[in-house]
Amino acid sequence: MQPLIVAIDGPSSVGKTTASRRVARALGIPHIDTGAMYRAIGVAAVREGIDTRDAEHLEELVSRVQIEFIPGERGRILLNGEDISPLIRTPEISMAASNVSAIPAVRRSLVRLQQEMGRRSGGVLEGRDIGTKVFPETPHKFFLTARPEVRAQRRYRELLSRGTSAELGTVLAETIKRDDQDSTRSDSPLSYDESYTVLDTSDLTIDEVVRAIVNAIEASTA
Ligand code: DC
């Protein structure tokens, strides 16, 4: 039997991680956070002083670093064996991840890794291009959206809860800038088509989002 693959795509701070983790738990399959992998390349580039838009150096970088995502209640991301999970959620690394994700060589390498993981164990994969590029053949595709103000509020609260100081106006501006960049890049831009179920989460609770996704999957696999 083919492993169950669920694609959850959408812009930043739409609640993908929380929803995907809970959907994965409900279905008994791993949660695979593909954004964490782009963030890890962002960390590697920043550490080495590589310009996060420099395609040539980034291609060389991805060819020699080892990225590993370990699914679990608290998924972990390793860079050359080092757990860098606590370092990847800062505004600086968010922008670095968005920049490096526009480089085709970076995408090729990480998409391969994501496909290997998914084929091995199935999973709920969250990202920007899961249903369009990574696993276009899965029938289980969900695109989460929410109004930019709602997403900025969510990110703002998340930053504060991690003890990172933030200003709501700046968070909103960064959210809009990153989504614009992720949606307009030429390689695998954030998008969806008619094969997706679109869920506007602006006025939904996390329980409602999870229930809608799990119900849709159970209905189509029953
Ligand atoms: O989901 P996230 O905010 O952790 O993702 C960080 C960046 O990585 C995001 O701005 C775009 C990029 N990304 C991507 O291009 N494709 C994916 N499948 C996941 C993330």
PDB file of C-alpha atoms and ligand atoms in Angstrom:
ATOM      1  CA  MET A   1       0.000   0.000   0.000  1.00  0.00           C
ATOM      2  CA  GLN A   2       1.188   3.532  -0.779  1.00  0.00           C
ATOM      3  CA  PRO A   3       2.058   5.520   2.348  1.00  0.00           C
ATOM      4  CA  LEU A   4      -0.452   8.223   3.218  1.00  0.00           C
ATOM      5  CA  ILE A   5       0.791  11.669   2.190  1.00  0.00           C
ATOM      6  CA  VAL A   6      -1.044  14.817   3.258  1.00  0.00           C
ATOM      7  CA  ALA A   7       0.042  18.156   1.781  1.00  0.00           C
ATOM      8  CA  ILE A   8      -0.596  21.296   3.833  1.00  0.00           C
ATOM      9  CA  ASP A   9       0.545  24.432   2.030  1.00  0.00           C
ATOM     10  CA  GLY A  10       0.014  28.107   2.709  1.00  0.00           C
ATOM     11  CA  PRO A  11       1.691  31.418   3.550  1.00  0.00           C
ATOM     12  CA  SER A  12       3.637  32.203   6.709  1.00  0.00           C
ATOM     13  CA  SER A  13       1.988  32.288  10.133  1.00  0.00           C
ATOM     14  CA  VAL A  14      -1.252  30.786   8.944  1.00  0.00           C
ATOM     15  CA  GLY A  15      -1.150  28.093  11.626  1.00  0.00           C
ATOM     16  CA  LYS A  16       0.261  25.346   9.396  1.00  0.00           C
ATOM     17  CA  THR A  17       2.657  23.932  11.965  1.00  0.00           C
ATOM     18  CA  THR A  18       0.158  23.551  14.788  1.00  0.00           C
ATOM     19  CA  ALA A  19      -2.522  22.187  12.469  1.00  0.00           C
ATOM     20  CA  SER A  20      -0.154  19.810  10.640  1.00  0.00           C
ATOM     21  CA  ARG A  21       1.264  18.430  13.858  1.00  0.00           C
ATOM     22  CA  ARG A  22      -2.188  17.677  15.199  1.00  0.00           C
ATOM     23  CA  VAL A  23      -3.441  16.196  11.929  1.00  0.00           C
ATOM     24  CA  ALA A  24      -0.359  13.937  11.870  1.00  0.00           C
ATOM     25  CA  ARG A  25      -1.040  12.816  15.424  1.00  0.00           C
ATOM     26  CA  ALA A  26      -4.693  12.078  14.601  1.00  0.00           C
ATOM     27  CA  LEU A  27      -3.673  10.013  11.562  1.00  0.00           C
ATOM     28  CA  GLY A  28      -0.727   8.294  13.257  1.00  0.00           C
ATOM     29  CA  ILE A  29       1.852   9.400  10.677  1.00  0.00           C
ATOM     30  CA  PRO A  30       4.915  11.699  10.989  1.00  0.00           C
ATOM     31  CA  HIS A  31       4.705  15.468  10.733  1.00  0.00           C
ATOM     32  CA  ILE A  32       7.358  16.785   8.341  1.00  0.00           C
ATOM     33  CA  ASP A  33       8.065  20.519   8.574  1.00  0.00           C
ATOM     34  CA  THR A  34       9.719  21.382   5.253  1.00  0.00           C
ATOM     35  CA  GLY A  35      10.064  25.070   6.198  1.00  0.00           C
ATOM     36  CA  ALA A  36      12.460  24.008   8.963  1.00  0.00           C
ATOM     37  CA  MET A  37      14.760  22.574   6.264  1.00  0.00           C
ATOM     38  CA  TYR A  38      14.903  25.886   4.355  1.00  0.00           C
ATOM     39  CA  ARG A  39      15.477  27.621   7.683  1.00  0.00           C
ATOM     40  CA  ALA A  40      18.429  25.290   8.354  1.00  0.00           C
ATOM     41  CA  ILE A  41      20.041  26.308   5.060  1.00  0.00           C
ATOM     42  CA  GLY A  42      19.384  29.920   6.108  1.00  0.00           C
ATOM     43  CA  VAL A  43      21.241  29.312   9.392  1.00  0.00           C
ATOM     44  CA  ALA A  44      24.147  27.638   7.580  1.00  0.00           C
ATOM     45  CA  ALA A  45      24.451  30.551   5.137  1.00  0.00           C
ATOM     46  CA  VAL A  46      24.301  33.223   7.848  1.00  0.00           C
ATOM     47  CA  ARG A  47      26.894  31.382   9.940  1.00  0.00           C
ATOM     48  CA  GLU A  48      29.278  31.198   7.018  1.00  0.00           C
ATOM     49  CA  GLY A  49      28.668  34.781   5.964  1.00  0.00           C
ATOM     50  CA  ILE A  50      27.211  33.703   2.615  1.00  0.00           C
ATOM     51  CA  ASP A  51      24.836  36.184   0.996  1.00  0.00           C
ATOM     52  CA  THR A  52      21.421  34.446   1.129  1.00  0.00           C
ATOM     53  CA  ARG A  53      20.741  35.475  -2.473  1.00  0.00           C
ATOM     54  CA  ASP A  54      24.063  34.268  -3.874  1.00  0.00           C
ATOM     55  CA  ALA A  55      23.025  31.273  -6.017  1.00  0.00           C
ATOM     56  CA  GLU A  56      26.534  30.040  -6.754  1.00  0.00           C
ATOM     57  CA  HIS A  57      27.728  29.913  -3.158  1.00  0.00           C
ATOM     58  CA  LEU A  58      24.425  28.509  -1.924  1.00  0.00           C
ATOM     59  CA  GLU A  59      24.593  25.708  -4.471  1.00  0.00           C
ATOM     60  CA  GLU A  60      28.027  24.828  -3.135  1.00  0.00           C
ATOM     61  CA  LEU A  61      26.749  25.105   0.447  1.00  0.00           C
ATOM     62  CA  VAL A  62      23.811  22.684  -0.044  1.00  0.00           C
ATOM     63  CA  SER A  63      26.103  20.176  -1.726  1.00  0.00           C
ATOM     64  CA  ARG A  64      28.190  19.791   1.444  1.00  0.00           C
ATOM     65  CA  VAL A  65      25.911  20.368   4.448  1.00  0.00           C
ATOM     66  CA  GLN A  66      23.774  17.634   5.943  1.00  0.00           C
ATOM     67  CA  ILE A  67      20.200  18.496   6.842  1.00  0.00           C
ATOM     68  CA  GLU A  68      18.065  16.099   8.806  1.00  0.00           C
ATOM     69  CA  PHE A  69      14.526  16.568  10.082  1.00  0.00           C
ATOM     70  CA  ILE A  70      13.491  14.293  12.945  1.00  0.00           C
ATOM     71  CA  PRO A  71       9.709  14.115  13.283  1.00  0.00           C
ATOM     72  CA  GLY A  72       8.157  13.953  16.733  1.00  0.00           C
ATOM     73  CA  GLU A  73       6.002  15.845  19.205  1.00  0.00           C
ATOM     74  CA  ARG A  74       8.674  18.494  19.055  1.00  0.00           C
ATOM     75  CA  GLY A  75      10.202  17.989  15.610  1.00  0.00           C
ATOM     76  CA  ARG A  76      13.952  18.608  15.522  1.00  0.00           C
ATOM     77  CA  ILE A  77      16.099  19.998  12.732  1.00  0.00           C
ATOM     78  CA  LEU A  78      19.752  19.048  12.555  1.00  0.00           C
ATOM     79  CA  LEU A  79      22.501  20.804  10.617  1.00  0.00           C
ATOM     80  CA  ASN A  80      25.556  18.554  10.247  1.00  0.00           C
ATOM     81  CA  GLY A  81      24.294  16.619  13.256  1.00  0.00           C
ATOM     82  CA  GLU A  82      23.810  19.693  15.474  1.00  0.00           C
ATOM     83  CA  ASP A  83      20.302  20.355  16.768  1.00  0.00           C
ATOM     84  CA  ILE A  84      19.657  23.940  15.650  1.00  0.00           C
ATOM     85  CA  SER A  85      15.901  23.881  16.380  1.00  0.00           C
ATOM     86  CA  PRO A  86      16.051  26.728  18.935  1.00  0.00           C
ATOM     87  CA  LEU A  87      17.779  29.013  16.412  1.00  0.00           C
ATOM     88  CA  ILE A  88      15.490  28.836  13.396  1.00  0.00           C
ATOM     89  CA  ARG A  89      12.455  30.965  14.319  1.00  0.00           C
ATOM     90  CA  THR A  90      13.982  34.431  14.497  1.00  0.00           C
ATOM     91  CA  PRO A  91      12.904  37.174  12.036  1.00  0.00           C
ATOM     92  CA  GLU A  92      16.443  37.164  10.570  1.00  0.00           C
ATOM     93  CA  ILE A  93      16.331  33.430   9.791  1.00  0.00           C
ATOM     94  CA  SER A  94      12.744  33.703   8.466  1.00  0.00           C
ATOM     95  CA  MET A  95      13.927  36.151   5.817  1.00  0.00           C
ATOM     96  CA  ALA A  96      17.119  34.163   5.147  1.00  0.00           C
ATOM     97  CA  ALA A  97      15.003  31.017   4.600  1.00  0.00           C
ATOM     98  CA  SER A  98      12.733  32.839   2.200  1.00  0.00           C
ATOM     99  CA  ASN A  99      15.770  34.116   0.262  1.00  0.00           C
ATOM    100  CA  VAL A 100      17.547  30.759  -0.020  1.00  0.00           C
ATOM    101  CA  SER A 101      14.286  29.020  -0.949  1.00  0.00           C
ATOM    102  CA  ALA A 102      14.205  30.965  -4.206  1.00  0.00           C
ATOM    103  CA  ILE A 103      17.437  29.280  -5.371  1.00  0.00           C
ATOM    104  CA  PRO A 104      16.675  26.255  -7.625  1.00  0.00           C
ATOM    105  CA  ALA A 105      19.679  24.185  -6.428  1.00  0.00           C
ATOM    106  CA  VAL A 106      18.534  24.584  -2.819  1.00  0.00           C
ATOM    107  CA  ARG A 107      14.992  23.536  -3.723  1.00  0.00           C
ATOM    108  CA  ARG A 108      16.174  20.510  -5.728  1.00  0.00           C
ATOM    109  CA  SER A 109      18.202  19.194  -2.847  1.00  0.00           C
ATOM    110  CA  LEU A 110      15.531  19.716  -0.178  1.00  0.00           C
ATOM    111  CA  VAL A 111      12.664  18.459  -2.351  1.00  0.00           C
ATOM    112  CA  ARG A 112      14.612  15.218  -2.872  1.00  0.00           C
ATOM    113  CA  LEU A 113      15.057  14.842   0.872  1.00  0.00           C
ATOM    114  CA  GLN A 114      11.354  15.505   1.485  1.00  0.00           C
ATOM    115  CA  GLN A 115      10.300  12.954  -1.141  1.00  0.00           C
ATOM    116  CA  GLU A 116      12.588  10.314   0.365  1.00  0.00           C
ATOM    117  CA  MET A 117      11.160  10.912   3.831  1.00  0.00           C
ATOM    118  CA  GLY A 118       7.556  10.870   2.629  1.00  0.00           C
ATOM    119  CA  ARG A 119       7.996   7.702   0.572  1.00  0.00           C
ATOM    120  CA  ARG A 120       9.608   5.919   3.477  1.00  0.00           C
ATOM    121  CA  SER A 121       7.043   6.628   6.177  1.00  0.00           C
ATOM    122  CA  GLY A 122       4.208   8.715   4.743  1.00  0.00           C
ATOM    123  CA  GLY A 123       3.508  11.942   6.533  1.00  0.00           C
ATOM    124  CA  VAL A 124       1.782  15.254   6.850  1.00  0.00           C
ATOM    125  CA  LEU A 125       4.129  17.573   4.983  1.00  0.00           C
ATOM    126  CA  GLU A 126       3.699  21.290   5.477  1.00  0.00           C
ATOM    127  CA  GLY A 127       5.245  23.884   3.207  1.00  0.00           C
ATOM    128  CA  ARG A 128       4.637  26.002   0.140  1.00  0.00           C
ATOM    129  CA  ASP A 129       4.935  23.532  -2.755  1.00  0.00           C
ATOM    130  CA  ILE A 130       4.035  20.140  -1.298  1.00  0.00           C
ATOM    131  CA  GLY A 131       0.921  19.596  -3.394  1.00  0.00           C
ATOM    132  CA  THR A 132       2.295  21.318  -6.481  1.00  0.00           C
ATOM    133  CA  LYS A 133       5.872  19.950  -6.617  1.00  0.00           C
ATOM    134  CA  VAL A 134       6.885  17.556  -3.862  1.00  0.00           C
ATOM    135  CA  PHE A 135       3.898  15.161  -3.926  1.00  0.00           C
ATOM    136  CA  PRO A 136       1.615  16.415  -6.721  1.00  0.00           C
ATOM    137  CA  GLU A 137       0.060  12.928  -6.975  1.00  0.00           C
ATOM    138  CA  THR A 138      -1.443  12.899  -3.471  1.00  0.00           C
ATOM    139  CA  PRO A 139      -5.203  13.418  -3.425  1.00  0.00           C
ATOM    140  CA  HIS A 140      -4.960  15.003   0.054  1.00  0.00           C
ATOM    141  CA  LYS A 141      -4.030  18.648  -0.495  1.00  0.00           C
ATOM    142  CA  PHE A 142      -4.998  21.546   1.731  1.00  0.00           C
ATOM    143  CA  PHE A 143      -4.207  25.207   1.313  1.00  0.00           C
ATOM    144  CA  LEU A 144      -4.557  27.296   4.474  1.00  0.00           C
ATOM    145  CA  THR A 145      -5.082  31.042   4.204  1.00  0.00           C
ATOM    146  CA  ALA A 146      -5.841  33.851   6.670  1.00  0.00           C
ATOM    147  CA  ARG A 147      -5.994  37.617   6.434  1.00  0.00           C
ATOM    148  CA  PRO A 148      -2.498  39.217   6.704  1.00  0.00           C
ATOM    149  CA  GLU A 149      -3.455  41.096   9.901  1.00  0.00           C
ATOM    150  CA  VAL A 150      -4.562  37.854  11.544  1.00  0.00           C
ATOM    151  CA  ARG A 151      -1.324  36.116  10.498  1.00  0.00           C
ATOM    152  CA  ALA A 152       0.816  39.001  11.764  1.00  0.00           C
ATOM    153  CA  GLN A 153      -1.016  38.859  15.109  1.00  0.00           C
ATOM    154  CA  ARG A 154      -0.329  35.124  15.351  1.00  0.00           C
ATOM    155  CA  ARG A 155       3.366  35.553  14.540  1.00  0.00           C
ATOM    156  CA  TYR A 156       3.619  38.484  16.962  1.00  0.00           C
ATOM    157  CA  ARG A 157       2.161  36.422  19.803  1.00  0.00           C
ATOM    158  CA  GLU A 158       4.414  33.499  18.909  1.00  0.00           C
ATOM    159  CA  LEU A 159       7.528  35.715  19.006  1.00  0.00           C
ATOM    160  CA  LEU A 160       6.531  37.211  22.356  1.00  0.00           C
ATOM    161  CA  SER A 161       5.843  33.772  23.790  1.00  0.00           C
ATOM    162  CA  ARG A 162       9.391  32.781  22.844  1.00  0.00           C
ATOM    163  CA  GLY A 163      10.731  35.850  24.606  1.00  0.00           C
ATOM    164  CA  THR A 164      11.710  37.600  21.345  1.00  0.00           C
ATOM    165  CA  SER A 165      10.832  41.304  21.439  1.00  0.00           C
ATOM    166  CA  ALA A 166       8.748  42.440  18.477  1.00  0.00           C
ATOM    167  CA  GLU A 167       6.625  45.288  17.233  1.00  0.00           C
ATOM    168  CA  LEU A 168       3.312  44.420  15.569  1.00  0.00           C
ATOM    169  CA  GLY A 169       3.704  46.876  12.674  1.00  0.00           C
ATOM    170  CA  THR A 170       7.141  45.484  11.830  1.00  0.00           C
ATOM    171  CA  VAL A 171       5.870  41.902  12.030  1.00  0.00           C
ATOM    172  CA  LEU A 172       3.017  42.765   9.646  1.00  0.00           C
ATOM    173  CA  ALA A 173       5.420  44.409   7.170  1.00  0.00           C
ATOM    174  CA  GLU A 174       7.772  41.389   7.310  1.00  0.00           C
ATOM    175  CA  THR A 175       4.888  38.949   6.877  1.00  0.00           C
ATOM    176  CA  ILE A 176       3.681  40.764   3.764  1.00  0.00           C
ATOM    177  CA  LYS A 177       7.219  41.062   2.345  1.00  0.00           C
ATOM    178  CA  ARG A 178       8.042  37.371   2.836  1.00  0.00           C
ATOM    179  CA  ASP A 179       4.731  36.184   1.353  1.00  0.00           C
ATOM    180  CA  ASP A 180       5.208  38.438  -1.625  1.00  0.00           C
ATOM    181  CA  GLN A 181       8.698  37.036  -2.160  1.00  0.00           C
ATOM    182  CA  ASP A 182       7.530  33.412  -1.716  1.00  0.00           C
ATOM    183  CA  SER A 183       4.617  33.944  -4.114  1.00  0.00           C
ATOM    184  CA  THR A 184       6.501  35.674  -6.902  1.00  0.00           C
ATOM    185  CA  ARG A 185       9.754  33.641  -7.154  1.00  0.00           C
ATOM    186  CA  SER A 186      10.086  31.782 -10.440  1.00  0.00           C
ATOM    187  CA  ASP A 187      10.848  28.303  -9.031  1.00  0.00           C
ATOM    188  CA  SER A 188       7.826  26.719  -7.298  1.00  0.00           C
ATOM    189  CA  PRO A 189       6.067  29.857  -6.075  1.00  0.00           C
ATOM    190  CA  LEU A 190       3.476  29.546  -3.315  1.00  0.00           C
ATOM    191  CA  SER A 191       0.292  28.674  -5.176  1.00  0.00           C
ATOM    192  CA  TYR A 192      -2.543  26.180  -5.364  1.00  0.00           C
ATOM    193  CA  ASP A 193      -4.909  24.802  -7.967  1.00  0.00           C
ATOM    194  CA  GLU A 194      -8.313  23.160  -8.139  1.00  0.00           C
ATOM    195  CA  SER A 195      -6.945  19.905  -6.696  1.00  0.00           C
ATOM    196  CA  TYR A 196      -6.644  21.621  -3.283  1.00  0.00           C
ATOM    197  CA  THR A 197      -9.193  22.154  -0.539  1.00  0.00           C
ATOM    198  CA  VAL A 198      -8.794  25.790   0.532  1.00  0.00           C
ATOM    199  CA  LEU A 199      -9.455  26.683   4.179  1.00  0.00           C
ATOM    200  CA  ASP A 200      -9.591  30.279   5.389  1.00  0.00           C
ATOM    201  CA  THR A 201      -8.515  29.936   9.016  1.00  0.00           C
ATOM    202  CA  SER A 202      -8.976  33.622   9.977  1.00  0.00           C
ATOM    203  CA  ASP A 203     -12.097  32.969  12.003  1.00  0.00           C
ATOM    204  CA  LEU A 204     -11.627  29.282  12.804  1.00  0.00           C
ATOM    205  CA  THR A 205     -10.199  27.729  15.955  1.00  0.00           C
ATOM    206  CA  ILE A 206      -7.307  25.319  15.611  1.00  0.00           C
ATOM    207  CA  ASP A 207      -9.700  22.477  16.573  1.00  0.00           C
ATOM    208  CA  GLU A 208     -11.999  23.418  13.704  1.00  0.00           C
ATOM    209  CA  VAL A 209      -9.113  23.480  11.208  1.00  0.00           C
ATOM    210  CA  VAL A 210      -7.819  20.078  12.349  1.00  0.00           C
ATOM    211  CA  ARG A 211     -11.300  18.547  12.300  1.00  0.00           C
ATOM    212  CA  ALA A 212     -12.006  19.858   8.787  1.00  0.00           C
ATOM    213  CA  ILE A 213      -8.772  18.345   7.443  1.00  0.00           C
ATOM    214  CA  VAL A 214      -9.062  14.993   9.222  1.00  0.00           C
ATOM    215  CA  ASN A 215     -12.747  14.651   8.253  1.00  0.00           C
ATOM    216  CA  ALA A 216     -11.956  15.342   4.601  1.00  0.00           C
ATOM    217  CA  ILE A 217      -9.170  12.740   4.571  1.00  0.00           C
ATOM    218  CA  GLU A 218     -11.259  10.120   6.372  1.00  0.00           C
ATOM    219  CA  ALA A 219     -14.183  10.741   4.031  1.00  0.00           C
ATOM    220  CA  SER A 220     -12.018  10.218   0.962  1.00  0.00           C
ATOM    221  CA  THR A 221     -10.215   7.137   2.284  1.00  0.00           C
ATOM    222  CA  ALA A 222     -13.286   5.422   3.768  1.00  0.00           C
TER     223      ALA A 222
HETATM  224  O1   DC B   1       6.984  27.591   6.702  1.00  0.00           O
HETATM  225  P1   DC B   1       8.162  28.499   7.143  1.00  0.00           P
HETATM  226  O2   DC B   1       7.748  29.909   7.481  1.00  0.00           O
HETATM  227  O3   DC B   1       8.944  27.871   8.258  1.00  0.00           O
HETATM  228  O4   DC B   1       9.148  28.569   5.859  1.00  0.00           O
HETATM  229  C1   DC B   1      10.297  29.364   5.823  1.00  0.00           C
HETATM  230  C2   DC B   1      10.582  29.768   4.381  1.00  0.00           C
HETATM  231  O5   DC B   1      10.960  28.623   3.629  1.00  0.00           O
HETATM  232  C3   DC B   1       9.418  30.402   3.647  1.00  0.00           C
HETATM  233  O6   DC B   1       9.480  31.818   3.686  1.00  0.00           O
HETATM  234  C4   DC B   1       9.526  29.878   2.239  1.00  0.00           C
HETATM  235  C5   DC B   1      10.381  28.661   2.329  1.00  0.00           C
HETATM  236  N1   DC B   1       9.686  27.406   2.059  1.00  0.00           N
HETATM  237  C6   DC B   1       9.559  27.006   0.757  1.00  0.00           C
HETATM  238  O7   DC B   1       9.941  27.736  -0.144  1.00  0.00           O
HETATM  239  N2   DC B   1       9.008  25.805   0.459  1.00  0.00           N
HETATM  240  C7   DC B   1       8.565  24.991   1.431  1.00  0.00           C
HETATM  241  N3   DC B   1       8.036  23.796   1.107  1.00  0.00           N
HETATM  242  C8   DC B   1       8.660  25.400   2.791  1.00  0.00           C
HETATM  243  C9   DC B   1       9.212  26.624   3.079  1.00  0.00           C
END
